[in-house]
mmCIF file of C-alpha atoms in Angstrom:
data_model
loop_
_atom_site.group_PDB
_atom_site.id
_atom_site.type_symbol
_atom_site.label_atom_id
_atom_site.label_comp_id
_atom_site.label_asym_id
_atom_site.label_seq_id
_atom_site.Cartn_x
_atom_site.Cartn_y
_atom_site.Cartn_z
ATOM 1 C CA MET F 1 1.153 -4.605 67.532
ATOM 2 C CA THR F 2 -1.823 -6.864 66.882
ATOM 3 C CA ASN F 3 -1.911 -9.592 64.285
ATOM 4 C CA ALA F 4 -4.119 -7.917 61.681
ATOM 5 C CA SER F 5 -4.989 -11.196 59.982
ATOM 6 C CA ASN F 6 -6.629 -12.456 63.167
ATOM 7 C CA THR F 7 -8.349 -9.236 64.165
ATOM 8 C CA ILE F 8 -11.720 -7.609 63.634
ATOM 9 C CA VAL F 9 -11.492 -3.822 63.442
ATOM 10 C CA VAL F 10 -14.425 -1.673 64.558
ATOM 11 C CA GLY F 11 -14.796 2.076 64.181
ATOM 12 C CA PHE F 12 -16.253 3.877 67.177
ATOM 13 C CA ASP F 13 -17.356 7.516 67.385
ATOM 14 C CA GLY F 14 -19.599 7.393 70.433
ATOM 15 C CA SER F 15 -22.861 7.400 68.489
ATOM 16 C CA GLU F 16 -25.717 4.980 69.152
ATOM 17 C CA GLU F 17 -25.012 3.261 65.835
ATOM 18 C CA ALA F 18 -21.357 2.840 66.802
ATOM 19 C CA HIS F 19 -22.404 1.263 70.111
ATOM 20 C CA ARG F 20 -24.321 -1.395 68.180
ATOM 21 C CA ALA F 21 -21.355 -1.907 65.870
ATOM 22 C CA VAL F 22 -18.961 -2.517 68.788
ATOM 23 C CA GLN F 23 -21.339 -4.966 70.452
ATOM 24 C CA TRP F 24 -21.856 -6.852 67.183
ATOM 25 C CA ALA F 25 -18.131 -6.881 66.426
ATOM 26 C CA ALA F 26 -17.273 -8.163 69.913
ATOM 27 C CA LYS F 27 -19.742 -11.051 69.631
ATOM 28 C CA HIS F 28 -18.423 -12.072 66.225
ATOM 29 C CA ALA F 29 -14.788 -11.675 67.211
ATOM 30 C CA ILE F 30 -15.181 -14.256 69.975
ATOM 31 C CA LEU F 31 -17.036 -16.602 67.593
ATOM 32 C CA ARG F 32 -14.154 -16.416 65.136
ATOM 33 C CA ASN F 33 -11.486 -16.621 67.835
ATOM 34 C CA CYS F 34 -10.237 -13.160 66.872
ATOM 35 C CA SER F 35 -9.113 -10.161 68.859
ATOM 36 C CA LEU F 36 -11.003 -6.885 68.541
ATOM 37 C CA HIS F 37 -9.343 -3.607 67.578
ATOM 38 C CA VAL F 38 -11.401 -0.532 68.510
ATOM 39 C CA VAL F 39 -10.448 2.579 66.540
ATOM 40 C CA HIS F 40 -11.572 6.158 67.098
ATOM 41 C CA CYS F 41 -10.676 8.898 64.611
ATOM 42 C CA SER F 42 -10.753 12.271 66.339
ATOM 43 C CA LEU F 43 -11.791 15.202 64.145
ATOM 44 C CA TRP F 44 -10.645 17.891 66.583
ATOM 45 C CA VAL F 45 -7.312 18.183 64.787
ATOM 46 C CA LEU F 46 -9.235 19.594 61.812
ATOM 47 C CA LEU F 47 -10.916 22.258 63.926
ATOM 48 C CA SER F 48 -8.430 23.400 66.552
ATOM 49 C CA HIS F 49 -4.708 23.437 67.267
ATOM 50 C CA ASN F 50 -5.325 23.881 70.980
ATOM 51 C CA ARG F 51 -6.428 20.457 72.151
ATOM 52 C CA GLY F 52 -4.619 20.334 75.474
ATOM 53 C CA PRO F 53 -6.215 20.500 78.920
ATOM 54 C CA VAL F 54 -7.832 23.643 80.189
ATOM 55 C CA PRO F 55 -5.492 25.184 82.814
ATOM 56 C CA GLY F 56 -6.716 24.336 86.271
ATOM 57 C CA VAL F 57 -9.407 21.932 85.032
ATOM 58 C CA ALA F 58 -8.629 18.264 85.588
ATOM 59 C CA ASP F 59 -9.388 15.687 82.899
ATOM 60 C CA SER F 60 -10.240 18.367 80.334
ATOM 61 C CA GLY F 61 -9.345 19.331 76.781
ATOM 62 C CA LEU F 62 -10.258 18.126 73.308
ATOM 63 C CA GLU F 63 -7.533 15.483 73.219
ATOM 64 C CA ARG F 64 -8.776 14.024 76.493
ATOM 65 C CA ALA F 65 -12.338 14.096 75.136
ATOM 66 C CA ALA F 66 -11.217 11.973 72.178
ATOM 67 C CA GLN F 67 -9.462 9.538 74.503
ATOM 68 C CA LYS F 68 -12.652 9.212 76.548
ATOM 69 C CA VAL F 69 -14.609 8.255 73.419
ATOM 70 C CA LEU F 70 -12.078 5.524 72.656
ATOM 71 C CA GLU F 71 -12.130 4.275 76.246
ATOM 72 C CA GLU F 72 -15.916 4.116 76.110
ATOM 73 C CA GLY F 73 -15.720 1.845 73.050
ATOM 74 C CA VAL F 74 -13.201 -0.446 74.745
ATOM 75 C CA VAL F 75 -15.298 -0.701 77.930
ATOM 76 C CA LEU F 76 -18.390 -1.495 75.871
ATOM 77 C CA ALA F 77 -16.578 -4.281 74.009
ATOM 78 C CA LYS F 78 -15.307 -5.837 77.245
ATOM 79 C CA GLU F 79 -18.728 -5.590 78.881
ATOM 80 C CA THR F 80 -20.275 -7.316 75.857
ATOM 81 C CA VAL F 81 -17.712 -10.159 75.807
ATOM 82 C CA PRO F 82 -15.635 -10.168 79.026
ATOM 83 C CA ASP F 83 -13.104 -12.753 77.805
ATOM 84 C CA LEU F 84 -12.379 -10.959 74.524
ATOM 85 C CA GLU F 85 -8.895 -9.628 73.769
ATOM 86 C CA VAL F 86 -9.403 -5.935 72.953
ATOM 87 C CA HIS F 87 -6.891 -3.428 71.584
ATOM 88 C CA SER F 88 -7.455 0.234 70.819
ATOM 89 C CA THR F 89 -6.014 3.049 68.732
ATOM 90 C CA LEU F 90 -6.715 6.781 68.741
ATOM 91 C CA LEU F 91 -6.093 8.441 65.385
ATOM 92 C CA HIS F 92 -6.479 12.040 64.272
ATOM 93 C CA GLY F 93 -8.173 13.120 61.066
ATOM 94 C CA MET F 94 -10.803 11.901 58.666
ATOM 95 C CA PRO F 95 -11.925 8.282 59.198
ATOM 96 C CA ARG F 96 -11.704 7.539 55.482
ATOM 97 C CA ASP F 97 -8.006 8.421 55.603
ATOM 98 C CA HIS F 98 -7.281 5.913 58.372
ATOM 99 C CA LEU F 99 -9.765 3.045 58.522
ATOM 100 C CA ALA F 100 -8.839 1.436 55.213
ATOM 101 C CA HIS F 101 -5.162 1.397 56.238
ATOM 102 C CA VAL F 102 -5.802 0.151 59.783
ATOM 103 C CA SER F 103 -8.094 -2.642 58.590
ATOM 104 C CA ALA F 104 -5.870 -3.867 55.734
ATOM 105 C CA GLY F 105 -5.413 -7.608 56.213
ATOM 106 C CA ALA F 106 -7.990 -7.808 59.007
ATOM 107 C CA GLN F 107 -10.721 -10.411 59.137
ATOM 108 C CA MET F 108 -13.347 -7.680 58.916
ATOM 109 C CA LEU F 109 -14.020 -3.964 59.353
ATOM 110 C CA VAL F 110 -17.217 -3.206 61.288
ATOM 111 C CA LEU F 111 -18.979 0.157 61.200
ATOM 112 C CA GLY F 112 -22.276 1.617 62.291
ATOM 113 C CA SER F 113 -24.780 2.515 59.608
ATOM 114 C CA ARG F 114 -24.576 6.179 60.559
ATOM 115 C CA GLY F 115 -22.137 8.229 62.535
ATOM 116 C CA LEU F 116 -22.231 11.570 64.251
ATOM 117 C CA GLY F 117 -24.941 13.968 63.157
ATOM 118 C CA GLY F 118 -24.896 17.747 62.766
ATOM 119 C CA PHE F 119 -21.784 19.556 61.549
ATOM 120 C CA MET F 120 -19.457 16.650 62.354
ATOM 121 C CA GLY F 121 -21.634 14.326 60.312
ATOM 122 C CA LEU F 122 -21.495 16.656 57.331
ATOM 123 C CA LEU F 123 -17.728 16.865 57.696
ATOM 124 C CA VAL F 124 -17.215 13.123 57.809
ATOM 125 C CA GLY F 125 -19.816 12.040 55.253
ATOM 126 C CA SER F 126 -20.801 8.420 54.748
ATOM 127 C CA VAL F 127 -17.800 6.540 56.119
ATOM 128 C CA SER F 128 -19.573 3.173 55.915
ATOM 129 C CA LEU F 129 -20.399 3.675 52.236
ATOM 130 C CA GLU F 130 -16.878 4.729 51.358
ATOM 131 C CA MET F 131 -15.238 1.912 53.309
ATOM 132 C CA ALA F 132 -17.547 -0.666 51.721
ATOM 133 C CA ALA F 133 -16.186 0.487 48.363
ATOM 134 C CA THR F 134 -12.503 0.936 49.211
ATOM 135 C CA ALA F 135 -11.481 -1.278 52.163
ATOM 136 C CA GLU F 136 -9.262 -4.267 51.433
ATOM 137 C CA CYS F 137 -11.105 -6.569 53.853
ATOM 138 C CA PRO F 138 -14.790 -7.526 54.221
ATOM 139 C CA VAL F 139 -16.912 -4.704 55.639
ATOM 140 C CA ALA F 140 -19.939 -5.181 57.890
ATOM 141 C CA VAL F 141 -22.258 -2.188 58.232
ATOM 142 C CA ILE F 142 -24.483 -2.723 61.276
ATOM 143 C CA ARG F 143 -27.949 -1.212 61.105
ATOM 144 C CA ALA F 144 -29.506 -3.297 63.871
ATOM 145 C CA ASP F 145 -29.202 -6.709 65.466
ATOM 146 C CA ASP F 146 -32.890 -7.595 65.379
ATOM 147 C CA HIS F 147 -32.364 -11.052 63.855
ATOM 148 C CA PRO F 148 -29.108 -12.422 65.306
ATOM 149 C CA GLU F 149 -30.011 -15.981 64.320
ATOM 150 C CA GLY F 150 -31.340 -15.077 60.894
ATOM 151 C CA PRO F 151 -29.964 -16.471 57.631
ATOM 152 C CA VAL F 152 -26.932 -15.189 55.759
ATOM 153 C CA LEU F 153 -27.939 -14.057 52.262
ATOM 154 C CA LEU F 154 -25.258 -14.248 49.565
ATOM 155 C CA ALA F 155 -25.813 -12.736 46.110
ATOM 156 C CA VAL F 156 -23.474 -14.062 43.411
ATOM 157 C CA ASP F 157 -22.793 -12.793 39.904
ATOM 158 C CA ASP F 158 -21.948 -14.818 36.800
ATOM 159 C CA SER F 159 -18.474 -15.591 38.173
ATOM 160 C CA GLY F 160 -19.898 -17.209 41.284
ATOM 161 C CA SER F 161 -18.328 -14.434 43.405
ATOM 162 C CA PRO F 162 -15.695 -16.708 44.998
ATOM 163 C CA ALA F 163 -14.362 -14.137 47.480
ATOM 164 C CA ALA F 164 -17.844 -13.235 48.708
ATOM 165 C CA LEU F 165 -18.693 -16.939 48.888
ATOM 166 C CA ASP F 166 -15.705 -17.656 51.115
ATOM 167 C CA ASP F 167 -16.611 -14.780 53.422
ATOM 168 C CA ALA F 168 -20.273 -15.805 53.606
ATOM 169 C CA CYS F 169 -19.384 -19.423 54.356
ATOM 170 C CA LEU F 170 -16.992 -18.370 57.107
ATOM 171 C CA PHE F 171 -19.666 -16.135 58.600
ATOM 172 C CA ALA F 172 -22.374 -18.807 58.426
ATOM 173 C CA ALA F 173 -20.108 -21.517 59.829
ATOM 174 C CA ALA F 174 -19.051 -19.307 62.761
ATOM 175 C CA THR F 175 -22.587 -18.298 63.699
ATOM 176 C CA GLY F 176 -24.412 -21.503 62.785
ATOM 177 C CA ALA F 177 -26.758 -19.515 60.558
ATOM 178 C CA GLU F 178 -28.372 -20.861 57.417
ATOM 179 C CA LEU F 179 -26.723 -19.672 54.188
ATOM 180 C CA ARG F 180 -28.980 -18.760 51.290
ATOM 181 C CA ILE F 181 -27.521 -18.146 47.844
ATOM 182 C CA VAL F 182 -29.196 -15.971 45.218
ATOM 183 C CA HIS F 183 -28.319 -15.213 41.602
ATOM 184 C CA VAL F 184 -30.345 -12.620 39.683
ATOM 185 C CA LEU F 185 -30.502 -12.900 35.902
ATOM 186 C CA HIS F 186 -30.258 -9.605 34.082
ATOM 187 C CA GLU F 187 -32.877 -9.005 31.422
ATOM 188 C CA PRO F 188 -32.038 -6.046 29.154
ATOM 189 C CA GLU F 189 -34.576 -3.255 28.815
ATOM 190 C CA GLY F 190 -37.144 -4.196 26.198
ATOM 191 C CA TYR F 191 -36.504 -7.938 26.670
ATOM 192 C CA ARG F 192 -39.513 -10.031 25.688
ATOM 193 C CA ARG F 193 -40.185 -13.526 26.901
ATOM 194 C CA LEU F 194 -40.563 -15.503 23.714
ATOM 195 C CA ARG F 195 -39.855 -18.887 25.259
ATOM 196 C CA GLU F 196 -41.935 -21.010 27.573
ATOM 197 C CA PRO F 197 -42.924 -19.489 30.936
ATOM 198 C CA VAL F 198 -40.481 -21.786 32.714
ATOM 199 C CA GLU F 199 -37.192 -21.035 31.008
ATOM 200 C CA SER F 200 -33.935 -22.917 31.180
ATOM 201 C CA TYR F 201 -30.641 -21.156 31.822
ATOM 202 C CA PRO F 202 -28.041 -23.935 31.739
ATOM 203 C CA ASP F 203 -25.011 -21.702 32.314
ATOM 204 C CA ALA F 204 -26.536 -20.004 35.346
ATOM 205 C CA GLU F 205 -27.792 -23.309 36.731
ATOM 206 C CA ALA F 206 -24.365 -24.902 36.347
ATOM 207 C CA MET F 207 -22.727 -21.947 38.079
ATOM 208 C CA LEU F 208 -25.190 -22.111 40.966
ATOM 209 C CA ASP F 209 -24.700 -25.860 41.312
ATOM 210 C CA ALA F 210 -20.936 -25.328 41.593
ATOM 211 C CA VAL F 211 -21.373 -22.520 44.117
ATOM 212 C CA LEU F 212 -23.814 -24.555 46.187
ATOM 213 C CA SER F 213 -21.516 -27.578 46.189
ATOM 214 C CA ARG F 214 -18.621 -25.482 47.473
ATOM 215 C CA ALA F 215 -20.839 -23.752 50.037
ATOM 216 C CA ARG F 216 -22.189 -27.031 51.424
ATOM 217 C CA HIS F 217 -18.642 -28.206 51.978
ATOM 218 C CA LYS F 218 -17.732 -25.078 53.957
ATOM 219 C CA ALA F 219 -21.114 -24.268 55.540
ATOM 220 C CA PRO F 220 -23.403 -27.330 55.717
ATOM 221 C CA GLY F 221 -26.548 -25.220 56.190
ATOM 222 C CA SER F 222 -26.404 -23.761 52.664
ATOM 223 C CA ARG F 223 -29.266 -23.868 50.209
#
């Protein structure tokens, strides 16, 4: 068994988006001194009870096909970061039924922005959206890696979003990226600006000052 608290979990289904997710997860796992846990959830169990090899045909069958997908994800991770410790698990059933459990206590769950298309895609639905809402660990949904050295953008609410702040600081410190912090003031519908054009919001400013002070301690490139 892997130590979940020092592991990044990545879902892999063989799609192009999942390839990017595995590569991204591998790079960040080595930066954080974590192991990588590649997980594939096979849907064949929902469609057929006969998943064994075809008689007389070597390396065949739906179960073997699922294993090949998982092996492909592991090979990709090791090719991306040769020195990375990589583990793998093949599960059967809907990803939403497994990924939240597997990633509980992990450093992060990484997913592609989209999964398999066609009928399988309709069957699975938006796994990344559901996991972002239900997983117990931070979730990274990888759309592209066009700006690997770009800034980390953190949006905070009135509470200062302490959990999100900790995650963003850890991410920025590991990658060396600049951390930018944003707070958006909500103006109710029909709100009219009766004060001066440059308004003062002491509570929001005090909250941001506190957040920025904490961020600079954990990630010196914050602003």
